[in-house]
Coordinates of C-alpha atoms and ligand atoms in Angstrom, one line a residue:
M81 CA 0.0 0.0 0.1
R82 CA 1.1 3.4 -1.3
L83 CA 0.7 6.3 1.8
S84 CA -0.3 8.9 -0.2
R85 CA -3.5 6.2 -1.8
Y86 CA -4.4 4.8 1.8
F87 CA -6.6 6.4 4.3
L88 CA -4.9 7.0 7.6
P89 CA -6.1 9.6 10.2
V90 CA -3.6 9.8 11.8
L91 CA -3.9 12.7 14.8
K92 CA -1.1 14.7 16.2
E93 CA -2.7 15.5 19.8
N94 CA -3.9 13.5 22.3
P95 CA -7.3 12.8 22.7
A96 CA -8.4 14.0 25.8
E97 CA -10.9 11.5 26.1
A98 CA -8.4 8.5 26.2
Q99 CA -7.3 7.4 29.7
I100 CA -5.6 4.8 29.1
V101 CA -2.2 4.6 26.1
S102 CA -4.3 1.8 24.0
H103 CA -7.2 3.8 23.6
R104 CA -5.4 6.6 23.2
L105 CA -2.8 5.4 20.5
M106 CA -5.6 3.5 18.5
L107 CA -7.2 6.7 18.3
R108 CA -4.2 8.8 17.1
A109 CA -2.7 6.2 14.9
G110 CA -6.0 6.1 12.9
M111 CA -7.3 2.7 13.8
I112 CA -11.1 3.6 15.2
R113 CA -13.4 6.3 15.4
Q114 CA -16.0 6.2 18.4
A115 CA -19.6 5.8 16.9
Q116 CA -21.2 6.0 20.0
A117 CA -20.1 5.2 23.4
G118 CA -18.8 1.8 23.3
I119 CA -19.2 1.4 19.5
Y120 CA -16.9 2.2 16.8
S121 CA -16.0 2.2 13.6
W122 CA -13.0 0.3 12.4
L123 CA -11.1 2.2 10.0
P124 CA -8.7 0.6 7.6
L125 CA -5.6 0.4 9.8
G126 CA -7.5 -1.3 12.8
F127 CA -9.6 -2.9 10.6
K128 CA -6.5 -4.9 9.3
V129 CA -5.1 -5.8 12.8
L130 CA -8.6 -7.2 13.8
R131 CA -8.5 -9.4 10.4
K132 CA -4.8 -10.9 11.5
L133 CA -6.1 -11.4 15.3
E134 CA -9.2 -13.4 13.6
N135 CA -6.9 -15.0 11.3
I136 CA -5.0 -16.4 13.4
V137 CA -8.3 -17.5 16.2
H138 CA -9.6 -19.3 13.1
E139 CA -6.0 -20.9 12.2
E140 CA -5.7 -22.4 15.8
Q141 CA -9.4 -23.3 16.5
I142 CA -9.0 -25.4 12.9
R143 CA -5.9 -26.6 14.1
A144 CA -7.6 -27.9 17.0
G145 CA -10.2 -29.8 15.2
H146 CA -12.8 -27.1 16.0
I147 CA -15.4 -26.1 13.0
P148 CA -16.2 -22.7 12.0
M149 CA -19.6 -21.4 11.2
L150 CA -21.8 -18.2 11.2
M151 CA -24.9 -17.4 13.6
P152 CA -26.6 -14.1 13.1
T153 CA -26.4 -11.1 15.6
L154 CA -30.0 -11.0 16.4
Q155 CA -31.6 -13.8 18.1
S156 CA -35.5 -14.4 19.4
A157 CA -36.6 -13.7 22.8
D158 CA -38.1 -16.8 23.0
L159 CA -35.0 -19.0 22.3
W160 CA -33.8 -17.7 25.3
R161 CA -36.8 -18.1 27.6
K162 CA -36.5 -21.7 27.2
S163 CA -33.0 -21.5 28.7
G164 CA -34.5 -19.0 31.3
R165 CA -31.8 -16.5 30.3
Y166 CA -33.9 -14.2 28.7
D167 CA -35.2 -12.3 32.4
A168 CA -32.1 -13.4 34.2
Y169 CA -29.4 -11.4 31.6
G170 CA -30.6 -8.0 33.1
P171 CA -30.0 -4.7 31.3
E172 CA -26.7 -5.6 29.7
M173 CA -28.9 -7.1 26.9
L174 CA -30.0 -4.9 24.5
R175 CA -33.7 -6.1 23.3
I176 CA -35.4 -5.1 20.1
T177 CA -38.7 -5.4 18.8
D178 CA -39.5 -6.0 15.2
R179 CA -42.4 -4.2 12.9
H180 CA -44.4 -7.4 14.3
D181 CA -44.3 -6.9 17.6
R182 CA -41.4 -10.0 17.9
E183 CA -39.2 -9.6 20.7
M184 CA -35.5 -10.1 19.6
L185 CA -32.4 -9.3 21.0
F186 CA -28.6 -8.6 20.0
G187 CA -26.8 -11.5 21.2
P188 CA -24.5 -11.1 23.9
T189 CA -23.5 -14.6 23.4
N190 CA -24.7 -17.7 21.7
E191 CA -24.9 -20.8 23.7
E192 CA -28.8 -21.0 23.5
M193 CA -28.8 -20.6 19.5
I194 CA -26.0 -23.0 18.9
T195 CA -27.7 -25.7 21.4
D196 CA -30.7 -25.2 19.6
I197 CA -28.8 -26.0 16.4
V198 CA -27.3 -29.1 17.4
A199 CA -30.8 -30.4 18.9
N200 CA -32.3 -30.3 15.5
Y201 CA -29.5 -32.4 13.9
V202 CA -27.1 -34.3 15.8
T203 CA -29.3 -37.3 17.3
S204 CA -26.5 -40.2 17.4
Y205 CA -23.6 -40.4 19.5
K206 CA -21.6 -41.2 16.1
A207 CA -21.4 -37.3 15.3
L208 CA -19.5 -36.7 18.2
P209 CA -17.4 -35.3 19.6
L210 CA -18.4 -31.9 18.1
T211 CA -17.0 -28.1 18.3
L212 CA -18.5 -25.7 16.5
Y213 CA -17.3 -21.6 16.6
H214 CA -17.9 -18.6 15.3
V215 CA -16.4 -15.2 15.3
Q216 CA -19.1 -12.7 15.5
W217 CA -20.0 -9.5 16.9
K218 CA -21.8 -9.4 20.1
F219 CA -23.6 -6.7 21.8
R220 CA -23.9 -6.1 25.9
D221 CA -24.9 -2.8 27.4
E222 CA -22.0 -2.0 29.3
V223 CA -22.8 0.0 32.5
R224 CA -19.5 1.6 31.7
P225 CA -18.3 1.4 28.4
R226 CA -14.5 2.8 28.7
F227 CA -10.7 2.3 27.4
G228 CA -12.1 2.2 23.9
V229 CA -12.3 -1.0 22.4
M230 CA -11.8 -2.8 25.5
R231 CA -14.5 -2.5 27.1
G232 CA -16.8 -1.5 24.4
R233 CA -20.6 -2.2 23.8
E234 CA -20.3 -3.8 21.0
F235 CA -17.4 -6.5 20.7
L236 CA -16.0 -8.7 18.6
M237 CA -15.8 -12.7 20.2
K238 CA -14.8 -15.9 19.1
D239 CA -16.9 -18.1 20.7
G240 CA -16.9 -21.8 20.7
Y241 CA -18.9 -24.5 22.1
N242 CA -18.5 -28.5 22.5
F243 CA -20.3 -31.3 22.8
D244 CA -19.6 -34.5 23.7
L245 CA -21.3 -37.7 25.1
T246 CA -19.6 -37.4 28.2
K247 CA -18.1 -35.6 31.1
E248 CA -14.7 -36.8 30.4
D249 CA -15.1 -36.4 26.5
A250 CA -16.0 -32.6 27.2
L251 CA -13.5 -32.1 29.8
H252 CA -10.8 -33.0 27.1
A253 CA -12.2 -30.4 24.7
Y254 CA -11.8 -28.0 27.7
N255 CA -8.2 -29.0 28.0
R256 CA -7.8 -29.2 23.9
H257 CA -9.4 -25.3 24.3
L258 CA -7.0 -24.4 26.9
V259 CA -3.9 -25.8 24.8
S260 CA -5.3 -24.0 21.7
Y261 CA -5.6 -21.1 23.4
L262 CA -1.7 -20.9 24.7
R263 CA -0.7 -21.2 21.2
T264 CA -3.4 -18.4 20.0
Y265 CA -2.1 -15.8 22.3
E266 CA 1.7 -16.6 21.9
R267 CA 1.2 -16.4 18.1
M268 CA -0.2 -12.7 19.0
G269 CA 3.0 -12.0 20.6
L270 CA 1.1 -12.3 24.2
Q271 CA 1.9 -13.6 27.5
A272 CA -2.1 -14.6 28.5
I273 CA -1.6 -16.7 32.2
P274 CA -4.5 -19.1 32.4
M275 CA -6.3 -18.2 35.9
R276 CA -8.5 -20.0 37.9
A277 CA -11.6 -18.3 37.9
D278 CA -15.4 -18.2 39.2
S279 CA -17.9 -19.8 37.1
G280 CA -20.6 -16.9 37.7
P281 CA -24.0 -17.2 36.3
I282 CA -23.1 -19.5 33.4
G283 CA -22.7 -22.2 36.1
G284 CA -20.3 -25.3 36.5
D285 CA -17.2 -25.9 38.2
Y286 CA -14.5 -25.5 35.2
T287 CA -13.6 -22.3 34.3
H288 CA -10.1 -20.5 33.7
E289 CA -9.7 -16.8 32.4
F290 CA -6.9 -16.1 30.5
L291 CA -5.2 -12.7 31.7
V292 CA -2.6 -10.3 30.0
L293 CA -0.9 -8.8 32.8
A294 CA -0.9 -4.8 32.5
D295 CA -1.1 -1.6 35.1
T296 CA -4.9 -0.7 33.5
G297 CA -5.9 -4.0 33.4
E298 CA -9.5 -4.1 35.2
S299 CA -8.8 -7.9 37.2
E300 CA -6.9 -7.9 40.2
V301 CA -5.1 -11.4 39.9
F302 CA -2.7 -13.1 42.2
Y303 CA -0.1 -15.8 40.8
D304 CA 3.5 -17.3 41.3
S305 CA 6.0 -15.7 39.4
A306 CA 7.2 -18.8 38.1
I307 CA 4.3 -19.1 35.8
T308 CA 5.7 -16.1 33.7
D309 CA 8.9 -18.4 32.7
L310 CA 6.4 -20.9 30.8
S311 CA 6.1 -20.6 27.1
F312 CA 4.3 -22.6 24.4
G313 CA 6.6 -22.4 21.9
D314 CA 7.0 -24.5 18.8
R315 CA 5.8 -27.7 20.3
K316 CA 3.9 -29.9 18.5
I317 CA 0.9 -31.3 19.9
D318 CA -1.8 -33.7 18.6
Y319 CA -5.3 -32.1 19.7
D320 CA -6.7 -35.3 19.8
D321 CA -4.4 -37.1 22.3
H322 CA -6.1 -36.7 25.3
A323 CA -2.8 -37.1 27.5
Q324 CA -1.0 -35.1 25.6
C325 CA -3.9 -31.9 26.4
Q326 CA -3.8 -32.7 29.9
A327 CA -0.3 -32.5 30.5
V328 CA -0.2 -29.3 28.8
L329 CA -2.9 -27.6 31.1
E330 CA -1.2 -29.5 33.9
E331 CA 2.0 -27.6 33.5
F332 CA 0.4 -24.4 32.9
T333 CA -2.0 -24.6 35.4
S334 CA 0.0 -26.1 38.7
R335 CA 1.2 -22.5 39.6
Y336 CA -0.9 -20.6 41.8
A337 CA -2.8 -18.3 39.2
R338 CA -6.2 -16.8 40.4
T339 CA -8.3 -13.6 39.6
D340 CA -9.4 -12.0 43.2
E341 CA -12.7 -14.1 42.5
T342 CA -11.1 -17.3 43.6
H343 CA -7.8 -16.0 45.4
D344 CA -7.4 -17.6 48.2
E345 CA -4.9 -16.2 50.8
A346 CA -3.7 -18.9 52.9
V347 CA -3.0 -21.2 49.7
F348 CA -1.0 -18.1 48.2
N349 CA 0.9 -17.6 51.2
E350 CA 2.4 -21.1 50.8
I351 CA 4.2 -19.4 48.1
P352 CA 8.0 -18.3 48.8
E353 CA 7.3 -14.8 49.5
E354 CA 10.0 -13.6 46.4
R355 CA 7.7 -15.5 44.2
R356 CA 4.0 -13.8 45.4
R357 CA 2.5 -11.1 43.0
V358 CA 0.0 -9.2 43.4
A359 CA -1.0 -7.6 39.7
R360 CA -3.3 -6.6 37.3
G361 CA -4.6 -8.1 34.1
I362 CA -6.6 -7.7 31.2
E363 CA -9.0 -10.6 30.5
V364 CA -8.8 -11.8 26.9
G365 CA -10.6 -15.0 26.8
Q366 CA -12.3 -17.9 29.1
I367 CA -13.0 -21.5 28.9
F368 CA -16.0 -23.4 30.6
Y369 CA -17.2 -26.7 31.2
F370 CA -20.7 -26.4 32.2
G371 CA -22.1 -30.0 31.9
T372 CA -25.9 -30.8 30.6
E373 CA -27.8 -27.7 31.7
Y374 CA -28.3 -25.8 28.4
S375 CA -28.7 -29.4 26.6
E376 CA -31.3 -30.3 28.7
K377 CA -33.3 -27.2 28.5
L378 CA -32.8 -27.1 24.5
G379 CA -33.3 -30.6 24.1
A380 CA -29.8 -31.7 22.8
M381 CA -29.7 -35.3 23.5
V382 CA -28.7 -38.2 21.1
Q383 CA -29.0 -41.6 21.6
G384 CA -25.8 -43.5 23.3
E385 CA -24.2 -46.9 22.2
D386 CA -27.1 -48.3 24.3
G387 CA -29.6 -46.7 22.9
Q388 CA -30.7 -44.6 25.8
R389 CA -31.3 -40.9 25.0
V390 CA -28.7 -38.9 27.2
P391 CA -28.0 -35.0 27.0
L392 CA -24.9 -33.8 25.7
H393 CA -22.2 -32.5 27.8
M394 CA -21.2 -29.0 26.8
G395 CA -18.7 -26.3 27.4
S396 CA -18.3 -22.6 26.1
H397 CA -15.2 -20.5 25.3
G398 CA -14.7 -17.2 24.3
I399 CA -11.8 -15.2 22.9
G400 CA -12.7 -11.2 22.6
V401 CA -10.9 -10.3 19.4
S402 CA -11.2 -6.7 19.5
R403 CA -10.5 -6.6 22.8
L404 CA -7.1 -8.0 22.3
I405 CA -6.0 -5.1 19.9
G406 CA -5.9 -3.0 23.2
A407 CA -4.2 -5.6 25.6
I408 CA -1.4 -6.1 22.7
I409 CA -0.5 -2.4 22.6
E410 CA -0.8 -2.1 26.2
A411 CA 1.5 -4.4 26.4
S412 CA 3.5 -3.3 23.7
H413 CA 4.2 0.5 22.6
D414 CA 6.7 2.9 23.7
D415 CA 6.2 7.1 24.3
K416 CA 6.3 7.2 20.2
G417 CA 3.9 4.9 20.0
I418 CA 2.6 1.2 19.3
I419 CA 5.2 -1.5 18.6
W420 CA 3.5 -4.6 16.7
P421 CA 4.6 -8.2 17.3
E422 CA 5.5 -9.4 14.2
G423 CA 2.3 -12.1 14.5
V424 CA 0.0 -9.4 14.2
T425 CA 1.4 -6.2 12.5
P426 CA -1.3 -4.4 9.8
F427 CA 1.8 -4.2 7.6
H428 CA 5.0 -6.0 7.5
C429 CA 7.6 -3.2 6.9
G430 CA 7.6 0.5 6.1
I431 CA 9.4 1.8 3.1
V432 CA 10.5 5.7 3.7
N433 CA 11.8 7.5 1.0
L434 CA 13.9 10.6 2.4
K435 CA 13.5 12.4 -0.8
Q436 CA 10.2 11.8 -3.1
G437 CA 10.8 13.2 -6.4
D438 CA 14.6 12.0 -6.9
D439 CA 14.5 9.6 -9.7
E440 CA 16.9 7.4 -7.8
A441 CA 15.2 7.3 -4.7
D442 CA 11.9 6.7 -6.1
A443 CA 13.0 3.8 -8.5
A444 CA 14.9 2.3 -5.2
C445 CA 11.5 2.2 -3.4
D446 CA 9.4 1.1 -6.3
K447 CA 11.6 -2.0 -6.4
L448 CA 11.6 -2.6 -2.7
Y449 CA 8.2 -2.5 -2.7
A450 CA 7.5 -4.9 -5.8
A451 CA 9.8 -7.5 -4.6
L452 CA 8.3 -7.5 -0.5
T453 CA 4.9 -7.7 -2.4
A454 CA 6.0 -10.5 -4.9
L455 CA 7.3 -12.6 -1.5
G456 CA 3.6 -12.3 -0.5
L457 CA 4.7 -9.7 2.0
E458 CA 2.8 -6.2 2.4
P459 CA 4.8 -3.1 2.5
L460 CA 3.3 0.6 3.6
Y461 CA 5.4 2.8 1.2
D462 CA 5.4 6.2 2.8
D463 CA 5.5 8.3 -0.7
R464 CA 4.3 11.5 0.2
S465 CA 6.1 14.9 0.0
E466 CA 6.7 14.9 3.7
R467 CA 9.9 15.9 5.7
A468 CA 11.8 12.7 6.7
G469 CA 10.9 13.7 10.6
G470 CA 7.2 13.5 9.8
K471 CA 7.5 10.4 8.4
F472 CA 9.6 8.7 11.0
A473 CA 7.0 9.7 13.5
T474 CA 4.3 8.3 11.5
M475 CA 5.8 5.2 11.0
D476 CA 6.9 5.2 14.7
L477 CA 3.4 6.1 16.0
I478 CA 1.6 3.1 13.7
G479 CA 4.2 0.7 15.0
L480 CA 5.4 -1.8 12.3
P481 CA 8.3 -3.8 13.6
W482 CA 10.5 -3.1 10.6
R483 CA 11.4 0.0 8.8
I484 CA 13.5 0.3 5.5
T485 CA 14.6 4.0 5.1
V486 CA 15.8 5.0 1.5
G487 CA 17.8 7.8 0.5
P488 CA 20.1 9.6 -2.1
R489 CA 23.0 9.1 0.2
G490 CA 23.0 5.5 0.5
L491 CA 22.3 4.7 -2.8
K492 CA 25.3 6.1 -3.5
N493 CA 26.6 3.5 -1.5
G494 CA 24.5 0.9 -2.8
V495 CA 22.7 0.5 0.7
V496 CA 19.4 1.3 2.5
E497 CA 18.9 1.3 6.1
L498 CA 16.5 -1.8 8.0
T499 CA 15.6 -0.5 11.2
S500 CA 13.8 -2.4 14.1
R501 CA 10.6 -0.3 15.9
K502 CA 11.6 -2.4 19.0
T503 CA 15.2 -1.5 19.6
G504 CA 15.7 1.2 17.5
E505 CA 18.5 -0.3 16.0
S506 CA 19.4 -0.1 12.5
V507 CA 21.8 -1.8 9.7
E508 CA 22.8 -0.8 6.2
L509 CA 22.2 -3.6 3.8
S510 CA 21.9 -3.7 0.2
P511 CA 18.3 -3.4 -0.9
E512 CA 18.3 -7.4 -1.9
E513 CA 19.5 -8.2 1.5
A514 CA 17.0 -5.9 3.3
V515 CA 14.1 -8.0 1.3
R516 CA 15.6 -11.3 2.1
K517 CA 16.0 -10.4 5.9
V518 CA 12.6 -9.0 6.2
A519 CA 10.9 -12.1 4.4
E520 CA 13.3 -14.1 7.0
I521 CA 12.0 -12.4 10.1
Y522 CA 8.4 -13.1 8.7
A523 CA 8.9 -16.5 7.8
P524 CA 7.5 -18.5 10.8
H525 CA 4.3 -15.9 11.1
H526 CA 3.0 -17.7 7.8
P527 CA 2.8 -21.5 9.0
H528 CA -0.5 -21.7 6.8
L529 CA 2.1 -21.4 3.9
A530 CA 4.7 -23.1 5.3
R531 CA 2.7 -26.0 6.3
E532 CA 5.0 -27.6 8.2
E533 CA 2.6 -29.9 10.4
P534 CA 0.2 -32.2 9.3
M535 CA -3.5 -31.2 9.8
A536 CA -5.0 -34.6 10.2
G537 CA -7.7 -34.0 7.4
R538 CA -7.9 -30.4 8.3
S539 CA -7.9 -27.6 5.9
F540 CA -6.9 -23.9 6.7
H541 CA -8.8 -23.2 3.6
T542 CA -12.2 -23.5 5.0
W543 CA -11.2 -20.0 6.6
L544 CA -8.8 -18.3 4.4
Ligands
LIG702 P1 -15.5 -9.0 31.8 O1 -15.6 -9.7 32.5 O2 -14.4 -8.5 31.2 O3 -17.0 -8.2 31.3 P2 -16.5 -11.6 30.7 O4 -16.1 -12.9 31.4 O5 -18.0 -11.2 30.6 O6 -15.8 -10.3 30.7 P3 -17.1 -13.5 28.4 O7 -18.6 -13.9 28.4 O8 -16.6 -14.5 29.1 O9 -16.7 -12.0 28.9 O10 -16.4 -13.3 27.1 C1 -15.4 -13.8 26.2 C2 -14.7 -12.6 25.9 O11 -15.2 -11.4 25.3 C3 -13.7 -12.1 27.3 O12 -12.7 -13.0 28.1 C4 -13.4 -10.7 26.7 O13 -12.0 -10.6 26.2 C5 -14.2 -10.2 26.0 N1 -15.2 -9.5 26.3 C6 -16.5 -9.5 27.0 N2 -17.0 -8.3 27.4 C7 -16.1 -7.3 26.5 C8 -16.4 -6.0 26.6 N3 -17.6 -5.7 27.0 N4 -15.7 -5.5 25.2 C9 -14.6 -6.4 24.9 N5 -14.2 -7.6 24.8 C10 -15.4 -7.8 25.8
LIG703 MG1 -15.1 -13.9 30.9

């Protein structure tokens, strides 16, 4: 993309309404525009990051064997009456009446709708195990929408639902989700710690929340600092292997890590003092196993091997896709702007032309642009007739991890400059070497292109 033809409305001044850095930077970098309290338009740069996160979510869900679909945002009140949640949900639910006076609602979540679908089509245990998910806009009329996309009223969520014959199978689905979430967040450049949480109105005994540590987080958390040494890395997981998933879950949940709802001071105090941490965190996901309650209420029953009809064991599993953008920025920025992790950056590399209009500099930039594009990378070329300082400030603000700077002086010596946004370090390289280096850096972030793992018959092309 050439910046002169893009739509990137950056702001010079700090917007007064933004209280936290991620909100401020998203507004300044021209990523979002508030339409109403807690409701945002996603401007091109913000939309690009949102799509990147969504892609990672899809790839990791499909890798775990979960099946993408799409349910509507508007749901019928009657469906929610069957589960008893239409009245229980309270003022957070946006209720709407259509021209025929039919009561509807803008879905805050989809347990009822998915269970109704499964109840209508799945009749035999042979169709199990089954996990269906979608990435869809939700609406919750939050009392205090704030912090930009972090606590919106309309927000994008991945929500998935597992249907299993037995509790044991459903707990495998729970473990599998935990493992796939660890991998998902790591690909986004985040450390999200699974913490024992309170199951709240949805009920059930098993639930973990995933929290990104940040001073601006809304949750108070308590943990053993040893947990922050763990990383998922590039381990290969067979998601159908119960024991393997269980082992990963145990590894990542054996240390003390809890939200304030489940915090137990006595147990916490058994951790050596130097490892005890009280901090704040941003909830970026949550997984639940809740048994057969919804299946019973909505009639999701199957015939088991013995011919008996039994209700399905269910769980639901959410990732806050739009909130994640705020969480990533909270975790990765400096005083000049955003620093995107390579896995989620809206463009892979910036190209800054120091002397727009200079034949040689223009030609070198065009060539770099073409070479990067040919490799499947997306450069953002600042081809405006602006001062170098202004171009650098924009690149720093929008946070692309790598920048190639091209100027007549370097070109005389056959070099351009490759600069890391994170460290600020620059190296002089020939244009060809700079392209090769950038391609090398991004290779691990395109696993669907490299396709290094057998997918057990599962194709990313279902989404991509
Ligand atoms: P919270 O406690 O923050 O209100 P929740 O526990 O009600 O969230 P879930 O029902 O678990 O949310 O939804 C799954 C995920 O959706 C959450 O982990 C969070 O990342 C995201 N999410 C929930 N509410 C919002 C919101 N108002 N704005 C943006 N993201 C949200
Ligand atoms: Mg939650």
